CSV table of C-alpha atoms in Angstrom, one decimal:
chain,number,residue,atom,x,y,z
D,1,UNK,CA,-7.1,12.4,5.1
D,2,UNK,CA,-4.4,9.8,6.4
D,3,UNK,CA,-5.6,7.4,9.1
D,4,UNK,CA,-3.8,7.3,12.2
D,5,UNK,CA,-1.9,4.2,13.3
D,6,UNK,CA,-1.1,3.4,16.9
D,7,UNK,CA,1.2,2.4,18.3
D,8,UNK,CA,3.9,3.4,15.9
D,9,UNK,CA,6.2,0.6,17.0
D,10,UNK,CA,6.0,-2.5,19.4
D,11,UNK,CA,8.3,-5.0,20.4
D,12,UNK,CA,7.0,-8.4,21.5
D,13,UNK,CA,8.3,-11.6,22.7
D,14,UNK,CA,7.3,-14.7,20.9
D,15,UNK,CA,4.0,-16.0,22.1
D,16,UNK,CA,2.8,-12.6,23.3
D,17,UNK,CA,-0.3,-10.7,21.9
D,18,UNK,CA,-0.6,-7.2,20.2
D,19,UNK,CA,-3.2,-4.9,19.2
D,20,UNK,CA,-2.8,-2.4,16.2
D,21,UNK,CA,-5.3,0.4,15.8
D,22,UNK,CA,-6.1,2.5,12.8
D,23,UNK,CA,-8.4,5.5,13.5
D,24,UNK,CA,-10.1,7.9,10.8
D,25,UNK,CA,-11.6,11.1,11.3
D,26,UNK,CA,-13.9,10.6,8.2
D,27,UNK,CA,-16.4,8.0,7.5
D,28,UNK,CA,-15.0,4.6,6.1
D,29,UNK,CA,-16.2,2.2,3.7
D,30,UNK,CA,-13.7,-0.5,4.4
D,31,UNK,CA,-10.2,-0.8,5.9
D,32,UNK,CA,-7.4,-3.0,4.2
D,33,UNK,CA,-4.7,-4.4,6.4
D,34,UNK,CA,-1.1,-5.1,4.9
D,35,UNK,CA,2.1,-6.3,6.3
D,36,UNK,CA,5.5,-5.2,4.7
D,37,UNK,CA,8.7,-7.0,5.8
D,38,UNK,CA,11.9,-5.0,5.2
D,39,UNK,CA,12.8,-4.7,1.6
D,40,UNK,CA,9.9,-6.6,0.5
D,41,UNK,CA,6.5,-5.8,-1.4
D,42,UNK,CA,3.3,-5.2,1.0
D,43,UNK,CA,1.4,-8.5,1.5
D,44,UNK,CA,-2.3,-8.5,2.0
D,45,UNK,CA,-3.9,-9.7,5.2
D,46,UNK,CA,-7.8,-8.8,5.3
D,47,UNK,CA,-10.3,-6.4,4.5
D,48,UNK,CA,-12.9,-5.3,6.7
D,49,UNK,CA,-16.2,-3.8,5.3
D,50,UNK,CA,-18.4,-1.3,7.0
D,51,UNK,CA,-21.3,-3.6,8.6
D,52,UNK,CA,-19.1,-6.6,7.9
D,53,UNK,CA,-18.0,-9.2,10.6
D,54,UNK,CA,-14.7,-9.4,12.3
D,55,UNK,CA,-12.3,-11.4,10.0
D,56,UNK,CA,-9.6,-13.8,11.1
D,57,UNK,CA,-6.5,-15.3,9.3
D,58,UNK,CA,-4.6,-18.0,11.3
D,59,UNK,CA,-4.0,-16.2,14.7
D,60,UNK,CA,-4.4,-12.6,13.2
D,61,UNK,CA,-7.9,-11.1,13.3
D,62,UNK,CA,-9.5,-7.7,12.8
D,63,UNK,CA,-12.5,-5.9,13.7
D,64,UNK,CA,-14.2,-2.8,12.3
D,65,UNK,CA,-15.9,-0.5,14.9
D,66,UNK,CA,-18.2,1.8,12.6
D,67,UNK,CA,-19.3,4.3,15.3
D,68,UNK,CA,-15.6,5.1,16.2
D,69,UNK,CA,-14.4,4.8,12.4
D,70,UNK,CA,-11.6,2.6,13.7
D,71,UNK,CA,-10.3,-0.7,12.9
D,72,UNK,CA,-8.2,-2.9,15.2
D,73,UNK,CA,-5.8,-5.6,14.1
D,74,UNK,CA,-5.2,-8.4,16.8
D,75,UNK,CA,-2.1,-10.5,16.8
D,76,UNK,CA,-2.4,-13.7,18.9
D,77,UNK,CA,0.5,-15.8,20.2
D,78,UNK,CA,2.8,-13.8,18.0
D,79,UNK,CA,5.4,-15.6,16.0
D,80,UNK,CA,8.9,-14.5,14.7
D,81,UNK,CA,7.3,-14.4,11.2
D,82,UNK,CA,4.8,-11.6,12.3
D,83,UNK,CA,7.6,-9.0,12.3
D,84,UNK,CA,7.3,-6.3,9.9
D,85,UNK,CA,5.4,-3.1,9.3
D,86,UNK,CA,1.7,-3.2,9.4
D,87,UNK,CA,-0.2,-0.7,7.2
D,88,UNK,CA,-4.0,0.0,7.2
D,89,UNK,CA,-5.4,1.4,4.0
D,90,UNK,CA,-8.9,3.3,4.3
D,91,UNK,CA,-11.4,3.6,1.6
D,92,UNK,CA,-13.5,6.8,1.8
D,93,UNK,CA,-15.1,6.4,-1.5
D,94,UNK,CA,-16.7,3.1,-1.3
D,95,UNK,CA,-15.0,1.8,-4.5
D,96,UNK,CA,-11.7,1.0,-2.8
D,97,UNK,CA,-9.9,1.9,-6.0
D,98,UNK,CA,-8.0,4.6,-3.8
D,99,UNK,CA,-6.7,3.7,-0.4
D,100,UNK,CA,-5.2,5.9,1.8
D,101,UNK,CA,-2.5,4.3,4.0
D,102,UNK,CA,-1.3,5.1,7.5
D,103,UNK,CA,2.3,5.5,8.4
D,104,UNK,CA,2.5,2.1,9.7
D,105,UNK,CA,3.1,0.1,12.8
D,106,UNK,CA,6.6,-1.4,13.1
D,107,UNK,CA,6.4,-4.8,15.0
D,108,UNK,CA,9.3,-6.6,15.9
D,109,UNK,CA,9.0,-10.2,17.5
D,110,UNK,CA,12.0,-11.5,19.5
D,111,UNK,CA,12.8,-14.7,20.9
S,1,UNK,CA,4.5,-14.4,-14.8
S,2,UNK,CA,3.5,-15.8,-11.3
S,3,UNK,CA,3.7,-12.2,-9.7
S,4,UNK,CA,3.8,-8.5,-10.3
S,5,UNK,CA,6.9,-7.6,-12.0
S,6,UNK,CA,8.7,-4.1,-12.0
S,7,UNK,CA,11.5,-2.7,-13.7
S,8,UNK,CA,14.0,-1.4,-13.0
S,9,UNK,CA,14.5,-2.4,-9.4
S,10,UNK,CA,16.7,0.6,-8.9
S,11,UNK,CA,17.1,3.8,-10.8
S,12,UNK,CA,19.4,6.6,-10.1
S,13,UNK,CA,19.0,9.8,-12.2
S,14,UNK,CA,20.0,13.2,-12.4
S,15,UNK,CA,17.8,16.0,-11.5
S,16,UNK,CA,15.9,17.4,-14.5
S,17,UNK,CA,16.0,13.9,-16.4
S,18,UNK,CA,13.0,12.0,-17.3
S,19,UNK,CA,12.3,8.5,-16.0
S,20,UNK,CA,10.1,5.8,-17.0
S,21,UNK,CA,9.1,3.1,-14.7
S,22,UNK,CA,7.4,-0.3,-15.9
S,23,UNK,CA,4.9,-2.7,-14.4
S,24,UNK,CA,3.8,-6.0,-15.4
S,25,UNK,CA,0.7,-6.9,-13.8
S,26,UNK,CA,-0.5,-10.5,-12.9
S,27,UNK,CA,-2.0,-12.1,-16.2
S,28,UNK,CA,-5.8,-11.6,-16.1
S,29,UNK,CA,-5.9,-8.8,-13.5
S,30,UNK,CA,-8.0,-6.0,-14.6
S,31,UNK,CA,-7.2,-3.3,-12.1
S,32,UNK,CA,-3.8,-1.8,-11.7
S,33,UNK,CA,-2.5,0.7,-9.2
S,34,UNK,CA,0.6,2.8,-8.6
S,35,UNK,CA,1.6,3.9,-5.2
S,36,UNK,CA,4.6,5.8,-3.7
S,37,UNK,CA,6.4,5.2,-0.6
S,38,UNK,CA,8.8,7.6,0.8
S,39,UNK,CA,11.3,6.5,3.7
S,40,UNK,CA,9.5,5.7,6.8
S,41,UNK,CA,6.2,6.6,5.2
S,42,UNK,CA,3.0,4.9,4.3
S,43,UNK,CA,1.7,4.2,0.8
S,44,UNK,CA,0.8,7.4,-1.2
S,45,UNK,CA,-1.8,6.6,-4.2
S,46,UNK,CA,-0.9,7.9,-7.5
S,47,UNK,CA,-3.3,6.3,-10.0
S,48,UNK,CA,-5.6,3.4,-10.8
S,49,UNK,CA,-6.6,1.7,-13.8
S,50,UNK,CA,-9.7,-0.5,-14.4
S,51,UNK,CA,-10.2,-2.4,-17.5
S,52,UNK,CA,-11.2,0.2,-20.3
S,53,UNK,CA,-12.3,2.9,-17.9
S,54,UNK,CA,-10.7,6.2,-17.6
S,55,UNK,CA,-7.9,6.0,-15.0
S,56,UNK,CA,-8.4,7.9,-11.7
S,57,UNK,CA,-5.5,10.2,-11.8
S,58,UNK,CA,-6.5,12.0,-8.7
S,59,UNK,CA,-3.2,11.1,-6.9
S,60,UNK,CA,-0.5,12.3,-9.2
S,61,UNK,CA,1.3,15.1,-7.5
S,62,UNK,CA,2.1,17.3,-10.3
S,63,UNK,CA,1.7,17.4,-14.3
S,64,UNK,CA,5.2,16.1,-14.5
S,65,UNK,CA,4.0,12.6,-13.6
S,66,UNK,CA,1.9,10.6,-16.1
S,67,UNK,CA,1.0,7.0,-16.6
S,68,UNK,CA,-0.6,4.7,-19.3
S,69,UNK,CA,-1.7,1.2,-19.5
S,70,UNK,CA,-1.3,-0.5,-22.8
S,71,UNK,CA,-3.5,-3.3,-24.0
S,72,UNK,CA,-5.1,-3.6,-20.4
S,73,UNK,CA,-1.7,-5.0,-19.2
S,74,UNK,CA,1.6,-3.4,-19.1
S,75,UNK,CA,1.7,0.1,-17.3
S,76,UNK,CA,4.4,2.7,-17.6
S,77,UNK,CA,4.7,5.7,-15.1
S,78,UNK,CA,6.5,8.5,-16.4
S,79,UNK,CA,8.3,11.4,-14.4
S,80,UNK,CA,9.3,14.3,-16.3
S,81,UNK,CA,12.1,16.6,-15.3
S,82,UNK,CA,12.8,14.8,-12.0
S,83,UNK,CA,13.3,16.6,-8.6
S,84,UNK,CA,15.0,15.3,-5.4
S,85,UNK,CA,11.7,15.0,-3.8
S,86,UNK,CA,10.6,12.3,-6.3
S,87,UNK,CA,12.9,10.0,-4.6
S,88,UNK,CA,11.0,7.3,-3.5
S,89,UNK,CA,10.0,3.6,-3.8
S,90,UNK,CA,7.3,3.5,-6.6
S,91,UNK,CA,5.2,0.3,-5.9
S,92,UNK,CA,2.8,-1.3,-8.5
S,93,UNK,CA,-0.2,-3.5,-7.6
S,94,UNK,CA,-2.8,-5.4,-9.3
S,95,UNK,CA,-6.1,-7.1,-8.4
S,96,UNK,CA,-8.3,-9.6,-10.1
S,97,UNK,CA,-11.2,-7.2,-10.4
S,98,UNK,CA,-11.6,-3.5,-9.0
S,99,UNK,CA,-10.9,-2.1,-5.7
S,100,UNK,CA,-12.3,-4.0,-2.5
S,101,UNK,CA,-10.2,-7.0,-3.4
S,102,UNK,CA,-6.9,-8.3,-2.6
S,103,UNK,CA,-4.0,-6.4,-4.2
S,104,UNK,CA,-0.8,-8.0,-5.1
S,105,UNK,CA,2.2,-5.6,-4.9
S,106,UNK,CA,5.4,-5.8,-6.9
S,107,UNK,CA,8.8,-5.3,-5.4
S,108,UNK,CA,9.0,-1.8,-6.3
S,109,UNK,CA,11.4,0.6,-8.2
S,110,UNK,CA,13.7,2.5,-5.9
S,111,UNK,CA,14.2,5.9,-7.5
S,112,UNK,CA,16.8,8.2,-6.3
S,113,UNK,CA,17.2,11.7,-7.9
S,114,UNK,CA,20.8,13.3,-7.4
Protein backbone atom coordinates (compact mmCIF):
# COMPACT_ATOMS: atom_id res chain seq x y z
CA UNK A 1 0.00 0.00 0.00
CA UNK A 2 1.42 3.33 -1.11
CA UNK A 3 2.60 5.66 1.69
CA UNK A 4 1.06 9.11 1.89
CA UNK A 5 3.37 12.09 1.63
CA UNK A 6 2.49 15.55 2.85
CA UNK A 7 2.52 18.24 1.82
CA UNK A 8 2.20 17.56 -1.90
CA UNK A 9 4.05 20.75 -2.71
CA UNK A 10 5.77 23.55 -0.83
CA UNK A 11 7.47 26.78 -1.81
CA UNK A 12 10.15 28.20 0.45
CA UNK A 13 12.37 31.21 0.47
CA UNK A 14 16.06 30.46 0.79
CA UNK A 15 16.97 29.99 4.43
CA UNK A 16 13.55 28.78 5.55
CA UNK A 17 12.87 25.36 7.05
CA UNK A 18 10.52 22.64 5.85
CA UNK A 19 9.20 19.30 7.04
CA UNK A 20 8.02 16.53 4.73
CA UNK A 21 6.04 13.65 6.18
CA UNK A 22 5.65 10.09 4.96
CA UNK A 23 2.89 8.03 6.59
CA UNK A 24 2.03 4.39 6.25
CA UNK A 25 -1.01 2.40 7.30
CA UNK A 26 1.12 -0.75 7.53
CA UNK A 27 4.07 -1.60 9.75
CA UNK A 28 7.36 -0.44 8.31
CA UNK A 29 10.83 -1.93 8.51
CA UNK A 30 12.61 1.02 6.98
CA UNK A 31 12.05 4.24 5.07
CA UNK A 32 14.29 5.39 2.23
CA UNK A 33 14.41 9.03 1.14
CA UNK A 34 15.34 10.18 -2.36
CA UNK A 35 15.38 13.54 -4.12
CA UNK A 36 14.74 13.90 -7.83
CA UNK A 37 15.44 17.07 -9.76
CA UNK A 38 13.48 17.70 -12.92
CA UNK A 39 14.67 15.47 -15.74
CA UNK A 40 17.26 13.75 -13.57
CA UNK A 41 17.58 10.43 -11.78
CA UNK A 42 16.51 10.10 -8.15
CA UNK A 43 19.41 10.58 -5.72
CA UNK A 44 19.66 8.79 -2.40
CA UNK A 45 19.45 10.88 0.77
CA UNK A 46 19.19 8.46 3.68
CA UNK A 47 17.68 5.31 5.14
CA UNK A 48 15.81 5.18 8.42
CA UNK A 49 15.61 1.77 10.06
CA UNK A 50 13.00 0.62 12.54
CA UNK A 51 14.46 1.22 15.94
CA UNK A 52 17.26 3.26 14.44
CA UNK A 53 18.39 6.73 15.32
CA UNK A 54 17.57 9.95 13.60
CA UNK A 55 19.84 10.48 10.62
CA UNK A 56 21.41 13.64 9.31
CA UNK A 57 23.07 14.71 6.09
CA UNK A 58 24.36 18.28 6.01
CA UNK A 59 21.28 20.34 6.91
CA UNK A 60 18.84 17.58 5.98
CA UNK A 61 17.81 15.13 8.67
CA UNK A 62 15.07 12.59 9.18
CA UNK A 63 13.34 10.65 11.88
CA UNK A 64 11.25 7.49 12.06
CA UNK A 65 8.35 7.24 14.48
CA UNK A 66 7.64 3.54 14.84
CA UNK A 67 4.43 4.03 16.80
CA UNK A 68 2.95 6.25 14.12
CA UNK A 69 4.55 4.37 11.20
CA UNK A 70 5.71 7.72 9.97
CA UNK A 71 8.95 9.27 8.84
CA UNK A 72 9.66 12.96 8.65
CA UNK A 73 12.32 14.70 6.58
CA UNK A 74 13.61 18.00 7.96
CA UNK A 75 15.24 20.56 5.70
CA UNK A 76 16.93 23.31 7.66
CA UNK A 77 18.02 26.66 6.27
CA UNK A 78 17.01 25.60 2.79
CA UNK A 79 19.23 26.31 -0.19
CA UNK A 80 18.32 26.73 -3.84
CA UNK A 81 19.91 23.34 -4.49
CA UNK A 82 17.28 21.67 -2.30
CA UNK A 83 14.63 22.23 -4.97
CA UNK A 84 13.23 19.04 -6.41
CA UNK A 85 10.73 16.30 -5.68
CA UNK A 86 11.28 14.28 -2.53
CA UNK A 87 10.14 10.67 -2.45
CA UNK A 88 9.92 8.30 0.47
CA UNK A 89 10.17 4.59 -0.23
CA UNK A 90 8.78 2.24 2.35
CA UNK A 91 9.92 -1.29 3.08
CA UNK A 92 7.20 -3.66 4.26
CA UNK A 93 9.15 -6.91 3.89
CA UNK A 94 12.29 -6.36 5.93
CA UNK A 95 14.49 -7.01 2.92
CA UNK A 96 14.17 -3.55 1.32
CA UNK A 97 14.45 -5.25 -2.04
CA UNK A 98 11.06 -3.92 -3.04
CA UNK A 99 10.23 -0.38 -1.98
CA UNK A 100 6.82 1.22 -2.28
CA UNK A 101 7.22 4.89 -3.06
CA UNK A 102 4.92 7.78 -2.27
CA UNK A 103 3.79 10.19 -4.97
CA UNK A 104 6.37 12.73 -3.90
CA UNK A 105 6.56 16.21 -2.40
CA UNK A 106 7.56 18.95 -4.80
CA UNK A 107 9.80 21.49 -3.08
CA UNK A 108 10.74 24.81 -4.65
CA UNK A 109 13.23 27.12 -2.99
CA UNK A 110 13.27 30.70 -4.20
CA UNK A 111 15.47 33.70 -3.53
CA UNK B 1 31.21 3.08 -16.12
CA UNK B 2 30.91 5.56 -13.32
CA UNK B 3 27.16 5.31 -12.97
CA UNK B 4 24.14 3.31 -14.04
CA UNK B 5 23.67 3.57 -17.77
CA UNK B 6 20.36 3.05 -19.56
CA UNK B 7 19.59 2.90 -23.23
CA UNK B 8 17.90 4.17 -25.19
CA UNK B 9 17.16 7.42 -23.38
CA UNK B 10 13.98 7.87 -25.40
CA UNK B 11 11.88 5.37 -27.29
CA UNK B 12 8.77 5.98 -29.32
CA UNK B 13 6.99 2.85 -30.48
CA UNK B 14 3.73 1.94 -32.10
CA UNK B 15 1.09 0.16 -30.12
CA UNK B 16 1.48 -3.60 -30.43
CA UNK B 17 5.22 -3.56 -31.05
CA UNK B 18 7.79 -5.11 -28.71
CA UNK B 19 10.50 -3.02 -27.04
CA UNK B 20 13.71 -3.81 -25.18
CA UNK B 21 15.20 -1.50 -22.60
CA UNK B 22 18.77 -1.96 -21.45
CA UNK B 23 20.47 -1.27 -18.14
CA UNK B 24 24.19 -1.37 -17.36
CA UNK B 25 24.60 -1.27 -13.58
CA UNK B 26 27.61 0.01 -11.70
CA UNK B 27 30.40 -2.55 -11.91
CA UNK B 28 30.45 -4.83 -8.88
CA UNK B 29 26.91 -4.08 -7.79
CA UNK B 30 25.09 -7.32 -7.07
CA UNK B 31 21.58 -5.94 -6.79
CA UNK B 32 19.61 -4.48 -9.70
CA UNK B 33 16.12 -2.98 -9.69
CA UNK B 34 13.64 -1.84 -12.31
CA UNK B 35 11.06 0.81 -11.48
CA UNK B 36 8.49 2.62 -13.59
CA UNK B 37 7.54 6.26 -13.14
CA UNK B 38 4.42 7.65 -14.75
CA UNK B 39 3.89 11.38 -15.12
CA UNK B 40 3.50 13.00 -11.72
CA UNK B 41 3.61 9.69 -9.91
CA UNK B 42 6.00 7.92 -7.62
CA UNK B 43 8.21 5.06 -8.55
CA UNK B 44 6.47 1.74 -9.10
CA UNK B 45 8.52 -1.39 -8.37
CA UNK B 46 8.79 -3.87 -11.25
CA UNK B 47 11.50 -6.43 -10.58
CA UNK B 48 14.57 -7.06 -8.41
CA UNK B 49 17.68 -9.14 -9.14
CA UNK B 50 20.15 -10.14 -6.45
CA UNK B 51 23.22 -12.12 -7.42
CA UNK B 52 22.33 -15.62 -8.58
CA UNK B 53 19.06 -15.75 -6.67
CA UNK B 54 15.72 -16.05 -8.42
CA UNK B 55 14.46 -12.54 -9.23
CA UNK B 56 11.53 -11.00 -7.41
CA UNK B 57 9.08 -10.44 -10.27
CA UNK B 58 6.13 -9.53 -8.09
CA UNK B 59 5.88 -6.00 -9.47
CA UNK B 60 5.58 -6.87 -13.15
CA UNK B 61 2.12 -5.59 -14.18
CA UNK B 62 1.34 -8.30 -16.74
CA UNK B 63 2.85 -11.24 -18.57
CA UNK B 64 3.75 -8.89 -21.40
CA UNK B 65 6.60 -7.70 -19.20
CA UNK B 66 9.75 -9.74 -18.65
CA UNK B 67 13.31 -9.06 -17.61
CA UNK B 68 16.58 -10.88 -17.51
CA UNK B 69 20.01 -10.21 -16.17
CA UNK B 70 22.89 -11.85 -17.95
CA UNK B 71 26.12 -12.72 -16.21
CA UNK B 72 25.08 -10.86 -13.11
CA UNK B 73 25.55 -7.58 -14.91
CA UNK B 74 23.55 -6.13 -17.80
CA UNK B 75 19.78 -6.34 -17.59
CA UNK B 76 17.14 -6.11 -20.30
CA UNK B 77 13.48 -5.27 -19.68
CA UNK B 78 11.24 -6.45 -22.50
CA UNK B 79 7.69 -5.28 -23.07
CA UNK B 80 5.73 -7.26 -25.63
CA UNK B 81 2.72 -5.99 -27.55
CA UNK B 82 3.05 -2.52 -26.04
CA UNK B 83 -0.05 -0.61 -24.96
CA UNK B 84 -0.52 3.13 -24.47
CA UNK B 85 -0.69 2.65 -20.70
CA UNK B 86 2.89 1.36 -20.83
CA UNK B 87 4.07 4.89 -21.61
CA UNK B 88 6.28 5.98 -18.71
CA UNK B 89 9.88 6.49 -17.67
CA UNK B 90 11.54 3.19 -16.87
CA UNK B 91 14.25 3.55 -14.26
CA UNK B 92 16.96 1.07 -13.44
CA UNK B 93 18.98 1.16 -10.21
CA UNK B 94 21.77 -0.88 -8.71
CA UNK B 95 23.24 -1.25 -5.25
CA UNK B 96 26.41 -2.80 -3.95
CA UNK B 97 24.61 -5.44 -1.94
CA UNK B 98 20.95 -6.23 -1.53
CA UNK B 99 18.11 -4.08 -0.38
CA UNK B 100 18.64 -1.78 2.54
CA UNK B 101 21.58 -0.01 1.02
CA UNK B 102 21.92 3.07 -1.15
CA UNK B 103 20.60 2.52 -4.65
CA UNK B 104 22.02 4.42 -7.61
CA UNK B 105 19.54 5.23 -10.36
CA UNK B 106 20.11 5.62 -14.05
CA UNK B 107 18.65 8.49 -16.07
CA UNK B 108 15.86 6.29 -17.28
CA UNK B 109 14.28 5.41 -20.61
CA UNK B 110 11.27 7.49 -21.57
CA UNK B 111 8.91 5.16 -23.43
CA UNK B 112 6.08 6.60 -25.47
CA UNK B 113 3.58 4.26 -27.08
CA UNK B 114 1.59 5.86 -29.89
